[in-house]
Amino acid sequence: MGANTRDIRRRIKSVKNTSQITKAMQMVAAAKMRKAQMRALNGRPYAENLSKMLAALAQAGGSTELHPLLQERPEVKRELVLVIATDKGLCGALNTNLFRELGKFDPAKTTFVSVGRKAAQFLSRMKRDLGAEFELKEAFTFLESKQASKFVINKFLAGDVDKVSVAFTDFISTINQKPTIKTILPVQDFELSDLEGEQGSKKVEAAASTVDYIFEPSASGVLEGLVPHYVHFAVYQMVLESRASEHSARMVAMKNATDNAKQLIKDLTLQYNKVRQAAITTELLEITTAQMALG
Amino acid sequence: MATLHLEIVTPEARAYSDDVELVVLPAVEGEMGVYPQHIPLITQLKPGELVVTKDGKKIHLAVGEGFVEVTGTTVSVLVDMALTEADIDENAAEDAVKRAEARLKEGNIGDEETALVQAAIAKSMAQLHVKRRRRGI
């Protein structure tokens, strides 16, 4: 008895500590996930009204010249990719999967912009052209995510890039998140994320066509403001999606870690008891032998 | 009496939703009052004060930049900020104005940031305006 049992005991203790931490992280991630999903849900009325307005505008402004953000460039010389990743690790393969998607872009022709520390780290490690880094805290507001979208819009308008895509993780369910790349500039359709579903937006368009709006100051004037806003909002939504994905991925990863730790504790305890029993048996044997020798 | 269904939504939440008698909006072209049966209209809003009249009582809200869609029976307001008087933290708004003005004075900021800071000032001023008018300052 001695060194061996003590070692096992020490290991059990340390594994127990780890499992407590992962368990706590799992709970925190679960709470944050619920919150993130709620936020995405709260944005829905806004998304509906926004696409309704855009549909009405697109109809009225059909004859007027296309807004620069809607114009497709004949040749894509340079692309910009906005990568939305997490700030922290310990969320399974979430970031790895997302970064794998980035391989599709030609490093020589692409500028990257990162949201989240992990994205910045990855891009600088890969020596990619990193245009800017943005960080959004947990409870970020629309105004904060707007800084990132404003940056990419300006790049696009200045002609530095001809196409802007966003790489983010689409939240499908708690156990399923899909790394997705979506083109946001030039704006191709007025559909706001998957939240709405196709039927929703079609209905909206039909409703809008029956009303004849006046635009103040003018249709193009309103379009001028509304189109960039649409892009800002699309980016905001994608960040929200990514956040919801992050927390659910972390929750699942931490749940697995907790389960593994529990199994390990079970195995170690069994081993510990075996060693302990063996030690006792040996000791008893020694005592009896000694007594017999004396007697 | 005929009423309008007013809905104010921000990206974060549905800030206000009720049937009201009159809405006064801070449109880019100037203040605009909307009564029921208003002609369908879409316009842009600038940061300022939005006044709602419901049952003869006035409700003041500070709103940020955004858009409004008016039909004969509904008004949908899409803004990036909508705060009622009770939600406004006067000190925080004052601080924000001071900070932003200090930032402008420093001078060494680009056009982009200047515009951002000015927008922040306009929004904070709108909040202060709503908060203070009731006290007659």
Coordinates of C-alpha atoms in Angstrom, one line a residue:
Chain A
M1 CA 0.0 0.0 0.0
G2 CA 1.3 3.5 -0.6
A3 CA 2.7 5.1 -3.7
N4 CA 0.4 3.4 -6.2
T5 CA -2.9 4.0 -4.4
R6 CA -1.9 7.5 -3.7
D7 CA -1.2 8.1 -7.4
I8 CA -4.5 6.8 -8.4
R9 CA -6.3 8.8 -5.8
R10 CA -4.5 11.9 -7.0
R11 CA -5.6 11.2 -10.6
I12 CA -9.2 10.6 -9.6
K13 CA -9.2 14.0 -7.8
S14 CA -7.8 15.8 -10.8
V15 CA -10.2 14.2 -13.2
K16 CA -13.1 15.1 -10.8
N17 CA -12.0 18.7 -10.8
T18 CA -11.8 18.7 -14.6
S19 CA -15.3 17.2 -14.9
Q20 CA -16.7 19.9 -12.5
I21 CA -15.2 22.6 -14.8
T22 CA -16.6 21.0 -18.0
K23 CA -19.9 20.5 -16.3
A24 CA -20.1 24.2 -15.3
M25 CA -19.0 25.2 -18.8
Q26 CA -21.8 23.1 -20.2
M27 CA -24.4 24.8 -18.1
V28 CA -23.1 28.2 -19.0
A29 CA -23.1 27.4 -22.7
A30 CA -26.6 26.0 -22.4
A31 CA -27.8 29.3 -20.9
K32 CA -26.0 31.4 -23.4
M33 CA -27.3 29.3 -26.2
R34 CA -30.9 29.9 -25.1
K35 CA -30.2 33.6 -25.0
A36 CA -28.5 33.7 -28.4
Q37 CA -31.5 31.8 -29.9
M38 CA -33.9 34.3 -28.3
R39 CA -32.0 37.2 -29.8
A40 CA -32.2 35.7 -33.2
L41 CA -35.9 35.2 -32.7
N42 CA -36.4 38.8 -31.4
G43 CA -34.9 40.1 -34.6
R44 CA -37.6 38.3 -36.7
P45 CA -40.2 41.1 -36.7
Y46 CA -37.5 43.5 -37.8
A47 CA -36.4 41.1 -40.6
E48 CA -39.9 40.7 -41.8
N49 CA -40.6 44.4 -42.0
L50 CA -37.3 45.1 -43.6
S51 CA -37.8 42.7 -46.4
K52 CA -41.3 43.9 -46.9
M53 CA -40.1 47.5 -47.4
L54 CA -37.3 46.4 -49.7
A55 CA -39.7 44.4 -51.8
A56 CA -42.0 47.5 -52.1
L57 CA -39.0 49.6 -53.0
A58 CA -37.5 47.1 -55.5
Q59 CA -40.8 47.3 -57.3
A60 CA -41.2 51.0 -57.3
G61 CA -37.5 51.6 -58.0
G62 CA -37.5 49.2 -60.9
S63 CA -37.1 51.9 -63.5
T64 CA -34.5 53.9 -61.6
E65 CA -30.9 53.2 -61.9
L66 CA -29.5 50.3 -59.8
H67 CA -28.0 51.1 -56.5
P68 CA -24.2 50.6 -56.6
L69 CA -24.5 47.9 -53.9
L70 CA -26.9 46.0 -56.2
Q71 CA -24.7 46.2 -59.3
E72 CA -22.9 43.1 -60.2
R73 CA -19.3 43.7 -61.4
P74 CA -18.4 42.0 -64.7
E75 CA -15.1 40.8 -63.5
V76 CA -14.1 39.8 -60.0
K77 CA -10.5 40.8 -59.5
R78 CA -10.4 40.7 -55.8
E79 CA -12.7 39.2 -53.2
L80 CA -13.3 39.9 -49.6
V81 CA -14.3 37.4 -47.1
L82 CA -15.7 38.2 -43.7
V83 CA -14.9 35.3 -41.4
I84 CA -17.1 35.1 -38.3
A85 CA -15.6 32.7 -35.8
T86 CA -15.5 32.5 -32.0
D87 CA -13.4 34.3 -29.4
K88 CA -12.7 31.3 -27.3
G89 CA -11.9 27.7 -28.1
L90 CA -13.3 24.5 -26.5
C91 CA -16.2 24.3 -28.8
G92 CA -15.4 21.1 -30.7
A93 CA -14.6 21.3 -34.4
L94 CA -16.7 24.4 -35.0
N95 CA -13.9 26.7 -36.0
T96 CA -11.9 24.0 -37.8
N97 CA -14.9 23.2 -40.0
L98 CA -15.4 26.8 -40.8
F99 CA -11.8 27.4 -41.7
R100 CA -11.7 24.4 -44.0
E101 CA -14.4 26.2 -46.1
L102 CA -12.0 29.1 -46.5
G103 CA -9.7 26.9 -48.6
K104 CA -12.1 27.5 -51.5
F105 CA -10.8 31.1 -51.9
D106 CA -7.6 31.9 -53.7
P107 CA -5.2 33.3 -51.1
A108 CA -3.6 35.6 -53.7
K109 CA -6.9 37.2 -54.7
T110 CA -8.7 37.4 -51.4
T111 CA -8.7 39.8 -48.6
F112 CA -10.0 38.5 -45.2
V113 CA -11.7 40.4 -42.5
S114 CA -12.1 38.6 -39.2
V115 CA -14.7 38.8 -36.5
G116 CA -13.6 36.9 -33.4
R117 CA -10.2 36.2 -32.0
K118 CA -9.9 32.7 -33.3
A119 CA -10.4 33.8 -36.9
A120 CA -7.7 36.5 -36.6
Q121 CA -5.3 33.9 -35.1
F122 CA -6.0 31.4 -37.9
L123 CA -5.7 33.9 -40.7
S124 CA -2.4 35.4 -39.4
R125 CA -1.0 31.9 -38.9
M126 CA -1.9 31.0 -42.5
K127 CA -0.3 34.3 -43.6
R128 CA -3.4 35.4 -45.4
D129 CA -4.1 39.0 -46.3
L130 CA -6.0 40.2 -43.2
G131 CA -7.7 43.5 -44.0
A132 CA -9.1 44.2 -40.5
E133 CA -9.9 42.5 -37.2
F134 CA -13.1 43.1 -35.3
E135 CA -14.1 41.8 -32.0
L136 CA -17.6 41.6 -30.7
K137 CA -18.3 40.9 -27.1
E138 CA -20.9 38.5 -25.9
A139 CA -23.8 40.9 -25.6
F140 CA -22.9 42.9 -28.8
T141 CA -25.4 45.4 -30.2
F142 CA -26.4 46.1 -33.7
L143 CA -24.3 49.2 -33.7
E144 CA -21.2 47.2 -32.9
S145 CA -21.7 44.7 -35.6
K146 CA -22.4 47.6 -37.9
Q147 CA -18.7 48.7 -37.7
A148 CA -17.7 45.4 -39.4
S149 CA -20.3 45.6 -42.1
K150 CA -19.6 49.3 -42.7
F151 CA -15.9 48.4 -43.3
V152 CA -16.7 45.9 -46.0
I153 CA -19.3 48.1 -47.7
N154 CA -16.7 50.9 -47.9
K155 CA -14.2 48.5 -49.4
F156 CA -16.7 47.4 -51.9
L157 CA -17.8 50.9 -52.9
A158 CA -14.2 52.1 -53.1
G159 CA -13.6 49.4 -55.7
D160 CA -11.0 47.6 -53.7
V161 CA -13.0 44.4 -53.9
D162 CA -15.6 43.3 -56.4
K163 CA -17.4 40.7 -54.3
V164 CA -18.0 40.2 -50.6
S165 CA -18.8 36.9 -48.9
V166 CA -19.4 36.0 -45.3
A167 CA -18.2 32.7 -43.8
F168 CA -20.2 31.9 -40.8
T169 CA -21.7 28.9 -39.0
D170 CA -25.4 28.5 -39.7
F171 CA -27.3 27.3 -36.7
I172 CA -29.5 24.4 -37.7
S173 CA -30.1 22.7 -34.4
T174 CA -28.3 22.1 -31.1
I175 CA -26.3 19.2 -32.5
N176 CA -26.1 20.4 -36.1
Q177 CA -24.3 23.5 -37.2
K178 CA -23.3 24.1 -40.8
P179 CA -20.3 26.1 -42.0
T180 CA -21.8 28.4 -44.7
I181 CA -20.4 30.9 -47.2
K182 CA -22.9 33.5 -48.4
T183 CA -22.4 36.3 -50.8
I184 CA -23.7 39.6 -49.4
L185 CA -22.3 42.1 -51.9
P186 CA -23.5 42.8 -54.5
V187 CA -26.9 42.2 -52.9
Q188 CA -28.6 39.5 -55.0
D189 CA -31.8 38.7 -53.2
F190 CA -33.8 40.3 -50.5
E191 CA -34.2 37.2 -48.5
L192 CA -33.1 37.7 -44.9
S193 CA -31.5 34.5 -43.7
D194 CA -33.2 31.1 -43.3
L195 CA -35.2 32.4 -40.4
E196 CA -38.1 33.3 -42.6
G197 CA -38.3 30.5 -45.0
E198 CA -39.1 30.9 -48.6
Q199 CA -42.9 31.0 -48.3
G200 CA -42.7 33.9 -45.9
S201 CA -40.9 36.2 -48.3
K202 CA -43.0 35.3 -51.2
K203 CA -46.1 36.2 -49.3
V204 CA -44.5 39.5 -48.3
E205 CA -43.8 40.5 -51.9
A206 CA -47.4 39.7 -53.0
A207 CA -48.7 41.9 -50.2
A208 CA -46.5 44.8 -51.1
S209 CA -47.4 44.8 -54.7
T210 CA -51.0 45.9 -53.9
V211 CA -50.0 49.1 -52.3
D212 CA -48.7 52.2 -54.1
Y213 CA -46.3 54.0 -51.8
I214 CA -44.9 57.5 -52.0
F215 CA -41.3 57.8 -51.1
E216 CA -39.8 60.6 -49.3
P217 CA -37.5 62.2 -50.4
S218 CA -37.5 59.8 -53.4
A219 CA -37.4 56.0 -54.1
S220 CA -33.7 56.2 -54.9
G221 CA -33.1 58.3 -51.8
V222 CA -34.7 55.7 -49.6
L223 CA -33.0 52.9 -51.4
E224 CA -29.7 54.7 -50.8
G225 CA -30.3 54.3 -47.1
L226 CA -32.2 51.0 -47.0
V227 CA -29.8 48.9 -49.0
P228 CA -26.7 49.4 -46.9
H229 CA -28.9 48.9 -43.9
Y230 CA -30.0 45.6 -45.3
V231 CA -26.4 44.6 -45.5
H232 CA -25.7 45.7 -41.9
F233 CA -28.7 43.7 -40.7
A234 CA -27.7 40.6 -42.7
V235 CA -24.3 40.7 -41.1
Y236 CA -25.8 41.2 -37.7
Q237 CA -28.0 38.2 -38.2
M238 CA -25.1 36.0 -39.4
V239 CA -23.2 36.9 -36.3
L240 CA -26.2 36.0 -34.2
E241 CA -26.4 32.6 -36.0
S242 CA -22.7 32.0 -35.4
R243 CA -23.1 32.8 -31.8
A244 CA -26.0 30.4 -31.3
S245 CA -23.9 27.8 -33.1
E246 CA -20.9 28.5 -30.9
H247 CA -22.7 28.0 -27.7
S248 CA -24.5 24.9 -28.8
A249 CA -21.2 23.4 -30.1
R250 CA -19.5 24.2 -26.9
M251 CA -22.4 22.7 -24.9
V252 CA -22.2 19.5 -26.8
A253 CA -18.4 19.4 -26.6
M254 CA -18.5 20.0 -22.8
K255 CA -21.2 17.4 -22.3
N256 CA -18.9 14.8 -24.1
A257 CA -16.0 15.9 -21.9
T258 CA -18.1 15.5 -18.8
D259 CA -19.3 12.1 -19.8
N260 CA -15.7 11.0 -20.6
A261 CA -14.5 12.2 -17.3
K262 CA -17.2 10.3 -15.5
Q263 CA -16.3 7.1 -17.3
L264 CA -12.6 7.7 -16.4
I265 CA -13.4 8.3 -12.7
K266 CA -15.4 5.0 -12.7
D267 CA -12.5 3.1 -14.3
L268 CA -10.0 4.7 -11.9
T269 CA -12.1 4.0 -8.9
L270 CA -12.3 0.3 -9.9
Q271 CA -8.6 0.1 -10.3
Y272 CA -8.0 1.9 -7.1
N273 CA -10.2 -0.6 -5.2
K274 CA -8.4 -3.5 -6.8
V275 CA -5.0 -2.2 -5.8
R276 CA -6.2 -1.4 -2.3
Q277 CA -7.6 -4.9 -1.9
A278 CA -4.5 -6.5 -3.2
A279 CA -2.4 -4.5 -0.7
I280 CA -4.6 -5.5 2.2
T281 CA -4.5 -9.1 1.2
T282 CA -0.7 -9.0 1.0
E283 CA -0.5 -7.4 4.3
L284 CA -2.7 -9.9 6.0
L285 CA -0.7 -12.7 4.4
E286 CA 2.5 -11.2 5.8
I287 CA 1.1 -10.9 9.3
T288 CA -0.2 -14.5 9.3
T289 CA 3.0 -15.8 8.0
A290 CA 5.0 -13.9 10.6
Q291 CA 2.7 -15.2 13.4
M292 CA 3.0 -18.8 12.1
A293 CA 6.8 -18.5 12.0
L294 CA 6.8 -17.2 15.6
G295 CA 4.4 -19.8 16.9
Chain B
M1 CA -62.2 57.1 -33.3
A2 CA -60.1 55.5 -36.0
T3 CA -56.7 54.3 -34.8
L4 CA -53.4 53.4 -36.3
H5 CA -51.5 50.3 -35.4
L6 CA -48.0 51.4 -34.5
E7 CA -45.2 49.0 -34.4
I8 CA -41.7 50.0 -33.5
V9 CA -39.1 47.3 -34.0
T10 CA -35.4 47.3 -33.4
P11 CA -33.0 44.5 -34.4
E12 CA -33.0 43.5 -30.7
A13 CA -36.7 43.5 -29.9
R14 CA -40.1 44.7 -30.6
A15 CA -40.0 48.0 -28.7
Y16 CA -43.6 49.1 -29.0
S17 CA -46.8 47.7 -30.5
D18 CA -50.2 49.3 -29.9
D19 CA -53.1 51.1 -31.4
V20 CA -52.7 54.8 -31.3
E21 CA -54.3 58.0 -32.5
L22 CA -51.3 60.0 -33.8
V23 CA -47.6 59.5 -34.4
V24 CA -45.1 62.3 -34.9
L25 CA -42.0 61.1 -36.6
P26 CA -38.5 62.7 -37.0
A27 CA -38.3 62.1 -40.8
V28 CA -35.2 63.3 -42.7
E29 CA -37.4 65.9 -44.4
G30 CA -38.6 67.3 -41.1
E31 CA -41.1 66.3 -38.5
M32 CA -44.1 64.5 -39.8
G33 CA -47.4 63.8 -38.1
V34 CA -49.3 60.7 -39.1
Y35 CA -53.0 60.3 -38.5
P36 CA -55.2 57.4 -39.5
Q37 CA -55.9 57.2 -43.2
H38 CA -52.6 58.6 -44.1
I39 CA -51.5 58.0 -47.7
P40 CA -49.1 55.0 -48.0
L41 CA -45.6 56.3 -47.6
I42 CA -42.0 55.1 -47.0
T43 CA -39.4 57.4 -45.7
Q44 CA -36.2 57.6 -43.7
L45 CA -35.9 58.7 -40.1
K46 CA -33.1 60.5 -38.4
P47 CA -32.3 60.4 -34.7
G48 CA -34.8 62.3 -32.7
E49 CA -38.0 62.2 -30.8
L50 CA -41.0 60.2 -31.7
V51 CA -44.2 61.2 -30.1
V52 CA -47.2 58.9 -29.8
T53 CA -50.6 60.0 -28.8
K54 CA -52.8 57.3 -27.3
D55 CA -56.1 58.1 -25.5
G56 CA -55.1 61.7 -25.4
K57 CA -51.9 61.0 -23.6
K58 CA -48.5 61.6 -25.1
I59 CA -45.7 59.1 -25.0
H60 CA -42.2 60.2 -25.9
L61 CA -39.6 57.9 -27.3
A62 CA -36.1 58.6 -28.4
V63 CA -35.3 56.8 -31.7
G64 CA -32.2 56.4 -33.8
E65 CA -31.7 56.2 -37.5
G66 CA -34.1 54.0 -39.4
F67 CA -37.1 53.8 -41.7
V68 CA -40.8 54.0 -41.5
E69 CA -43.5 52.5 -43.6
V70 CA -47.0 54.1 -43.4
T71 CA -50.2 52.6 -44.7
G72 CA -53.7 53.9 -44.0
T73 CA -54.0 51.7 -40.9
T74 CA -50.5 50.8 -39.8
V75 CA -47.2 52.5 -39.1
S76 CA -44.1 50.3 -38.9
V77 CA -41.0 51.9 -37.6
L78 CA -37.6 50.2 -38.1
V79 CA -34.9 51.9 -36.1
D80 CA -31.6 50.9 -34.5
M81 CA -32.7 52.4 -31.2
A82 CA -36.0 53.0 -29.5
L83 CA -36.1 54.1 -25.8
T84 CA -38.9 55.3 -23.7
E85 CA -38.4 57.9 -21.1
A86 CA -38.0 55.4 -18.4
D87 CA -35.3 53.5 -20.3
I88 CA -33.1 56.5 -20.8
D89 CA -30.1 56.8 -18.5
E90 CA -29.6 60.6 -18.5
N91 CA -26.1 60.4 -17.1
A92 CA -25.0 57.7 -19.5
A93 CA -26.3 59.8 -22.4
E94 CA -24.6 62.9 -21.1
D95 CA -21.3 61.0 -20.8
A96 CA -21.7 59.7 -24.2
V97 CA -22.1 63.1 -25.7
K98 CA -19.1 64.4 -23.7
R99 CA -16.9 61.5 -24.8
A100 CA -17.9 61.8 -28.4
E101 CA -17.3 65.6 -28.4
A102 CA -13.9 65.1 -26.9
R103 CA -13.2 62.5 -29.5
L104 CA -14.1 65.0 -32.2
K105 CA -11.9 67.7 -30.7
E106 CA -8.9 65.4 -30.8
G107 CA -9.2 65.8 -34.5
N108 CA -7.0 63.0 -35.7
I109 CA -9.8 60.8 -36.8
G110 CA -11.0 59.9 -40.2
D111 CA -14.2 60.9 -42.0
E112 CA -15.6 57.5 -41.3
E113 CA -15.2 57.8 -37.6
T114 CA -16.3 61.4 -37.5
A115 CA -19.5 60.3 -39.0
L116 CA -19.9 57.6 -36.5
V117 CA -19.2 59.9 -33.6
Q118 CA -21.6 62.5 -34.9
A119 CA -24.3 59.8 -35.2
A120 CA -23.6 58.8 -31.7
I121 CA -24.0 62.4 -30.5
A122 CA -27.3 62.8 -32.4
K123 CA -28.6 59.7 -30.8
S124 CA -27.6 60.6 -27.3
M125 CA -28.9 64.1 -27.8
A126 CA -32.2 62.6 -28.8
Q127 CA -32.3 60.7 -25.6
L128 CA -31.5 63.7 -23.5
H129 CA -34.1 65.8 -25.3
V130 CA -36.8 63.3 -24.6
K131 CA -35.8 62.9 -20.9
R132 CA -35.6 66.6 -20.3
R133 CA -38.6 68.0 -22.0
R134 CA -40.9 66.7 -19.3
R135 CA -39.0 68.6 -16.6
G136 CA -39.1 71.7 -18.7
I137 CA -35.4 72.2 -18.9

